[in-house]
Amino acid sequence: MTSSVWSVNDWDPLEEIILGTALGLGVPPVDVSVRHFFEPPEGAELEKVDTAVLQRVVDETEEDLAELAHILTAANVRVRRPDPLPYGQRFATLGWESAAMHALMPRDCLLVVENKIIEAPMAMRARFFEVAPFRRLLGEYFDAGAHWLSAPKPLLPDETYVYRPGESVVAELEPLFDAANMLRCGSDIFYNVSNSGNRRGAHWLRRVLGERFRLHEVSLCSDHLGTTLVLLRPGLLLANSERLSPDSIPEPLRSWKTIWVDRPEDDGFAFEWPRASVWVGMNVLSIGPDQVVVPSNQTALIRQLEAAGVTVIPARLRHGRTFGGGFHCCSLDVRRRGGDVVSYL
């Protein structure tokens, strides 16, 4: 059976995509895992986000995603959406309880490699069931021939979040990674060992994918790679000028032309925390090797891309810092038009 799922990089012509939804967006309860990722201010566990402000963020983000869906549909890309998430939905496991954050970022909870779609073992407790709103779509892809896999569901005890010298920022008790820890480059995958992905997660993924893929362990930033290094097409990449230098770019990519991104324009944030850095501005989405969707306020980045011969489609994204992601984070390319798995390095 031919699979409806196929993607091995971020630049082949896009044919089908999942866009997340802001419906149900909430601020996670402050626990040991949230403190590990966000470093919330003192007393944050007692703070309440104004419901009117939160509703405005949800409404405006849904408007921006609808605009993105229109852009993609006009480019002949099929757009899929998850089921909405009930606001504040609580859940409990054997050792702790939390509440769901959102269904906004399929890039984080799902990894597409070849004809496989893999549920990620995420390290933040509030994201434990984040894949649930996407399960209807996963079932459809499975029925249409995709390989649907899930990493071992982690237990996430408190000991997970204790730093040990010489190891990754999350403990090696069980495989852990967000799917956005990865950069896919054909038969090569760059895996960021960070506060959301450990080496045991890399070992699990390496064994699952098999010998056709080379998994390169790197440590380029504290969390996901999409705000530090972006592969635009073979031979061209975006690099964060504050976090990287020519010597710190992974060795197999150093021969590629690099567009050095200076500090992006700040679109602000709607409430005090959690929030992402300004670098979500470089979290762009490629429709094809020469066509990229970029936040419309990132005028300097747009000029740099156009000077490199890339066609830029500007689109509004008002609350990237508030909810912690850009266009790439809020989407998952399910199918890109390409051939067999090849090496670009």
Coordinates of C-alpha atoms in Angstrom, one line a residue:
M1 CA 0.0 0.0 0.0
T2 CA 1.3 3.5 -0.9
S3 CA 1.5 5.7 2.2
S4 CA -0.2 9.0 2.5
V5 CA 2.7 10.1 4.7
W6 CA 6.1 11.0 3.2
S7 CA 8.6 13.6 4.3
V8 CA 12.4 13.4 4.9
N9 CA 13.3 17.1 4.9
D10 CA 11.9 20.6 5.3
W11 CA 12.2 21.9 1.7
D12 CA 10.7 19.5 -0.8
P13 CA 7.5 20.8 -2.4
L14 CA 4.8 20.6 0.2
E15 CA 1.6 18.6 -0.5
E16 CA -0.1 18.1 2.9
I17 CA 0.3 19.7 6.3
I18 CA -1.3 19.7 9.7
L19 CA -1.8 23.1 11.3
G20 CA -2.4 23.2 15.1
T21 CA -5.2 25.0 16.9
A22 CA -5.2 27.6 19.6
L23 CA -8.6 26.4 20.9
G24 CA -8.1 25.2 24.5
L25 CA -4.9 27.1 24.9
G26 CA -3.9 27.5 28.6
V27 CA -1.0 28.2 30.9
P28 CA 0.4 25.0 32.4
P29 CA 0.4 24.4 36.2
V30 CA 3.7 25.2 37.7
D31 CA 5.5 22.0 38.6
V32 CA 9.0 20.7 38.5
S33 CA 8.9 20.1 34.8
V34 CA 7.5 23.6 34.0
R35 CA 10.2 25.2 36.1
H36 CA 12.8 23.2 34.2
F37 CA 11.7 24.6 30.9
F38 CA 10.3 28.1 31.6
E39 CA 12.0 29.4 34.7
P40 CA 8.8 31.2 35.7
P41 CA 9.0 34.2 38.1
E42 CA 8.7 33.8 41.8
G43 CA 5.1 33.3 42.8
A44 CA 4.0 32.3 39.3
E45 CA 2.1 29.4 40.7
L46 CA -0.3 31.9 42.3
E47 CA -0.8 34.1 39.2
K48 CA -3.9 33.8 37.0
V49 CA -3.9 34.9 33.4
D50 CA -6.8 37.3 32.7
T51 CA -9.4 35.3 30.8
A52 CA -10.2 38.1 28.5
V53 CA -6.5 38.4 27.5
L54 CA -6.2 34.7 27.0
Q55 CA -9.3 34.6 24.8
R56 CA -7.9 37.5 22.7
V57 CA -4.7 35.5 22.2
V58 CA -6.8 32.4 21.1
D59 CA -9.0 34.4 18.8
E60 CA -6.2 36.3 17.1
T61 CA -4.0 33.2 16.8
E62 CA -6.9 31.3 15.1
E63 CA -7.3 34.2 12.7
D64 CA -3.6 34.1 11.9
L65 CA -3.7 30.3 11.4
A66 CA -6.7 30.7 9.1
E67 CA -4.7 33.2 7.0
L68 CA -1.8 30.7 6.9
A69 CA -4.3 27.9 5.8
H70 CA -5.5 30.2 3.0
I71 CA -1.9 30.8 1.8
L72 CA -1.2 27.1 1.8
T73 CA -4.4 26.1 0.1
A74 CA -3.7 28.7 -2.6
A75 CA -0.4 26.9 -3.1
N76 CA -2.2 23.6 -3.6
V77 CA -1.3 22.2 -0.2
R78 CA -3.9 20.2 1.6
V79 CA -4.4 21.6 5.1
R80 CA -5.6 19.4 8.0
R81 CA -6.6 20.5 11.5
P82 CA -6.8 18.6 14.8
D83 CA -9.8 18.2 17.1
P84 CA -10.2 21.2 19.5
L85 CA -8.8 20.7 23.0
P86 CA -11.2 21.4 26.0
Y87 CA -9.7 24.3 28.1
G88 CA -8.0 23.4 31.3
Q89 CA -8.4 19.6 30.9
R90 CA -6.8 17.9 33.8
F91 CA -5.3 14.5 34.0
A92 CA -3.3 12.3 36.3
T93 CA -0.7 9.5 36.0
L94 CA 0.7 7.2 38.7
G95 CA 3.0 9.8 40.2
W96 CA 1.7 13.3 39.4
E97 CA -1.1 15.4 37.8
S98 CA -1.2 18.3 35.4
A99 CA -3.4 20.1 32.9
A100 CA -3.1 20.1 29.1
M101 CA -1.6 23.2 27.5
H102 CA -2.8 23.2 23.9
A103 CA -3.0 21.4 20.5
L104 CA -1.1 24.2 18.8
M105 CA 2.3 22.6 17.9
P106 CA 2.1 19.2 16.1
R107 CA 5.8 19.8 15.3
D108 CA 6.7 19.1 18.9
C109 CA 4.6 16.0 19.6
L110 CA 4.9 14.2 16.2
L111 CA 7.8 13.3 14.0
V112 CA 7.5 12.4 10.3
V113 CA 10.4 10.4 8.8
E114 CA 9.9 8.8 5.5
N115 CA 6.5 7.0 5.7
K116 CA 6.5 6.9 9.5
I117 CA 4.7 9.2 11.9
I118 CA 6.1 8.9 15.4
E119 CA 4.6 10.1 18.7
A120 CA 7.3 11.7 20.7
P121 CA 8.0 11.0 24.4
M122 CA 7.9 14.6 25.6
A123 CA 9.6 15.7 28.8
M124 CA 7.1 18.3 30.0
R125 CA 4.3 16.8 32.1
A126 CA 1.7 19.3 30.8
R127 CA 2.4 17.9 27.3
F128 CA 1.9 14.2 28.2
F129 CA -1.3 13.8 26.2
E130 CA -0.7 16.5 23.7
V131 CA -0.9 14.1 20.8
A132 CA -4.6 13.2 21.7
P133 CA -6.3 15.9 19.6
F134 CA -4.3 14.6 16.5
R135 CA -5.3 10.9 17.0
R136 CA -8.2 11.1 14.5
L137 CA -5.8 12.2 11.8
L138 CA -3.2 9.6 12.8
G139 CA -5.8 6.9 12.4
E140 CA -6.6 8.2 8.9
Y141 CA -2.9 8.2 7.9
F142 CA -2.5 4.7 9.3
D143 CA -5.6 3.5 7.3
A144 CA -4.0 5.0 4.2
G145 CA -0.8 3.1 4.6
A146 CA 1.4 5.1 7.0
H147 CA 3.5 3.4 9.7
W148 CA 2.1 4.8 13.0
L149 CA 4.6 4.4 15.9
S150 CA 4.9 5.7 19.5
A151 CA 8.0 6.0 21.6
P152 CA 7.7 4.4 25.1
K153 CA 5.4 6.6 27.2
P154 CA 7.7 8.1 29.9
L155 CA 6.9 8.1 33.6
L156 CA 8.6 11.5 34.2
P157 CA 9.5 11.2 37.9
D158 CA 11.0 14.3 39.7
E159 CA 14.5 12.8 39.2
T160 CA 14.1 13.5 35.4
Y161 CA 14.7 17.2 35.9
V162 CA 17.9 17.0 38.0
Y163 CA 21.0 18.1 36.0
R164 CA 24.0 15.7 36.2
P165 CA 27.4 16.8 35.0
G166 CA 28.5 15.0 31.9
E167 CA 24.9 14.1 30.9
S168 CA 22.2 15.9 29.1
V169 CA 20.0 18.5 30.8
V170 CA 17.2 15.9 31.4
A171 CA 18.2 12.7 33.1
E172 CA 18.8 9.5 31.1
L173 CA 16.1 7.4 33.0
E174 CA 14.0 6.8 29.9
P175 CA 13.9 7.9 26.3
L176 CA 12.8 11.6 26.0
F177 CA 12.6 14.0 23.1
D178 CA 10.3 16.5 21.5
A179 CA 10.1 15.9 17.8
A180 CA 11.2 19.5 17.2
N181 CA 14.6 18.6 18.6
M182 CA 15.3 17.2 15.1
L183 CA 16.5 18.7 11.8
R184 CA 15.8 16.2 9.0
C185 CA 18.2 16.3 6.0
G186 CA 17.3 13.3 3.9
S187 CA 19.3 10.3 5.2
D188 CA 20.9 12.5 7.9
I189 CA 19.0 13.7 11.0
F190 CA 20.5 16.2 13.5
Y191 CA 19.3 15.5 17.0
N192 CA 19.7 18.2 19.7
V193 CA 20.6 16.9 23.1
S194 CA 18.9 19.5 25.3
N195 CA 16.4 20.1 28.1
S196 CA 13.8 18.4 25.9
G197 CA 15.7 15.5 24.5
N198 CA 18.2 13.1 26.0
R199 CA 20.7 10.7 24.6
R200 CA 18.6 7.7 25.4
G201 CA 15.9 9.2 23.2
A202 CA 18.5 9.5 20.4
H203 CA 19.5 5.8 20.9
W204 CA 15.8 4.7 20.7
L205 CA 15.2 6.7 17.5
R206 CA 18.4 5.5 15.9
R207 CA 17.3 1.8 16.5
V208 CA 13.8 2.4 15.2
L209 CA 14.8 4.2 12.0
G210 CA 17.5 1.6 11.2
E211 CA 20.7 1.8 9.1
R212 CA 19.2 3.9 6.3
F213 CA 19.4 7.0 8.5
R214 CA 22.4 8.6 10.3
L215 CA 21.5 10.3 13.5
H216 CA 24.0 13.1 14.5
E217 CA 23.9 14.1 18.1
V218 CA 24.5 17.8 18.6
S219 CA 24.0 20.3 21.4
L220 CA 23.4 23.7 19.8
C221 CA 20.8 25.2 22.1
S222 CA 18.8 24.5 25.3
D223 CA 15.6 23.4 23.6
H224 CA 14.4 23.0 20.0
L225 CA 16.5 23.6 16.9
G226 CA 14.0 25.6 14.9
T227 CA 15.0 28.9 16.5
T228 CA 18.8 28.3 16.2
L229 CA 19.4 26.5 12.8
V230 CA 17.0 26.1 9.8
L231 CA 17.8 24.1 6.7
L232 CA 16.2 26.0 3.8
R233 CA 17.3 23.7 0.9
P234 CA 20.5 21.8 0.1
G235 CA 23.4 24.2 0.4
L236 CA 21.5 27.0 2.2
L237 CA 20.7 27.5 5.9
L238 CA 19.7 30.1 8.4
A239 CA 21.8 30.4 11.6
N240 CA 21.1 32.3 14.9
S241 CA 24.0 34.8 15.2
E242 CA 23.7 35.0 19.0
R243 CA 23.9 31.3 19.6
L244 CA 26.1 30.0 16.8
S245 CA 29.4 30.8 15.1
P246 CA 30.9 29.3 12.0
D247 CA 32.8 26.8 14.1
S248 CA 29.7 25.6 16.1
I249 CA 27.6 24.8 13.1
P250 CA 27.6 21.0 12.7
E251 CA 30.6 20.0 10.7
P252 CA 28.7 18.3 7.9
L253 CA 26.8 21.6 7.2
R254 CA 29.8 24.0 7.3
S255 CA 30.2 24.0 3.6
W256 CA 26.6 25.2 3.1
K257 CA 26.0 28.9 2.5
T258 CA 24.9 30.5 5.8
I259 CA 22.4 33.4 6.2
W260 CA 23.3 34.8 9.6
V261 CA 20.2 36.0 11.3
D262 CA 20.6 38.9 13.7
R263 CA 18.2 39.5 16.6
P264 CA 14.7 39.3 15.1
E265 CA 12.1 42.0 15.6
D266 CA 10.2 41.6 18.8
D267 CA 6.4 41.1 18.5
G268 CA 5.9 41.3 22.2
F269 CA 3.9 39.0 24.4
A270 CA 0.4 39.2 25.9
F271 CA 1.1 38.0 29.4
E272 CA 4.2 37.6 31.6
W273 CA 4.9 34.0 31.2
P274 CA 5.4 31.5 29.7
R275 CA 6.8 33.1 26.6
A276 CA 9.4 32.3 24.0
S277 CA 12.4 34.4 23.0
V278 CA 12.4 36.8 20.1
W279 CA 14.1 34.0 18.0
V280 CA 10.7 32.5 17.2
G281 CA 10.9 35.1 14.4
M282 CA 13.3 32.8 12.4
N283 CA 11.0 29.8 12.8
V284 CA 9.9 29.8 9.2
L285 CA 7.9 27.3 7.1
S286 CA 9.1 26.2 3.6
I287 CA 6.5 25.4 0.9
G288 CA 9.2 24.5 -1.4
P289 CA 13.0 24.9 -1.9
D290 CA 12.6 28.5 -3.0
Q291 CA 9.4 29.6 -1.3
V292 CA 9.1 30.3 2.5
V293 CA 6.4 31.7 4.8
V294 CA 7.9 34.2 7.2
P295 CA 6.2 36.4 9.9
S296 CA 5.4 39.7 8.2
N297 CA 7.0 41.7 11.0
Q298 CA 10.5 40.2 10.3
T299 CA 11.5 42.7 7.7
A300 CA 15.2 42.3 8.0
L301 CA 15.0 38.5 7.7
I302 CA 12.7 38.9 4.6
R303 CA 15.3 41.1 2.9
Q304 CA 18.0 38.5 3.7
L305 CA 16.0 35.7 2.2
E306 CA 15.1 37.6 -0.9
A307 CA 18.7 38.6 -1.5
A308 CA 19.5 34.8 -1.4
G309 CA 16.9 34.2 -4.1
V310 CA 14.2 32.9 -1.9
T311 CA 10.6 33.9 -2.5
V312 CA 9.1 35.1 0.7
I313 CA 5.4 34.9 1.6
P314 CA 4.8 37.2 4.6
A315 CA 2.0 36.3 7.0
R316 CA 0.8 37.6 10.3
L317 CA 1.7 35.9 13.5
R318 CA 0.8 38.1 16.4
H319 CA 1.5 35.8 19.4
G320 CA 4.4 33.7 18.6
R321 CA 6.3 34.7 21.8
T322 CA 3.2 34.4 23.9
F323 CA 2.5 30.7 23.1
G324 CA 6.1 29.9 22.3
G325 CA 6.3 29.0 18.6
G326 CA 6.5 30.1 15.0
F327 CA 5.0 28.9 11.7
H328 CA 7.3 25.8 11.7
C329 CA 6.3 24.9 15.3
C330 CA 2.6 25.2 14.6
S331 CA 2.7 22.9 11.6
L332 CA 3.7 19.4 10.6
D333 CA 4.5 18.6 7.0
V334 CA 2.8 15.2 6.4
R335 CA 3.7 14.8 2.8
R336 CA 6.3 16.5 0.6
R337 CA 6.9 15.5 -3.0
G338 CA 10.3 13.8 -3.2
G339 CA 12.0 10.7 -4.2
D340 CA 13.9 8.1 -2.1
V341 CA 15.9 8.9 1.0
V342 CA 19.2 10.4 -0.2
S343 CA 22.2 12.1 1.4
Y344 CA 22.6 15.9 1.0
L345 CA 25.9 16.0 2.9

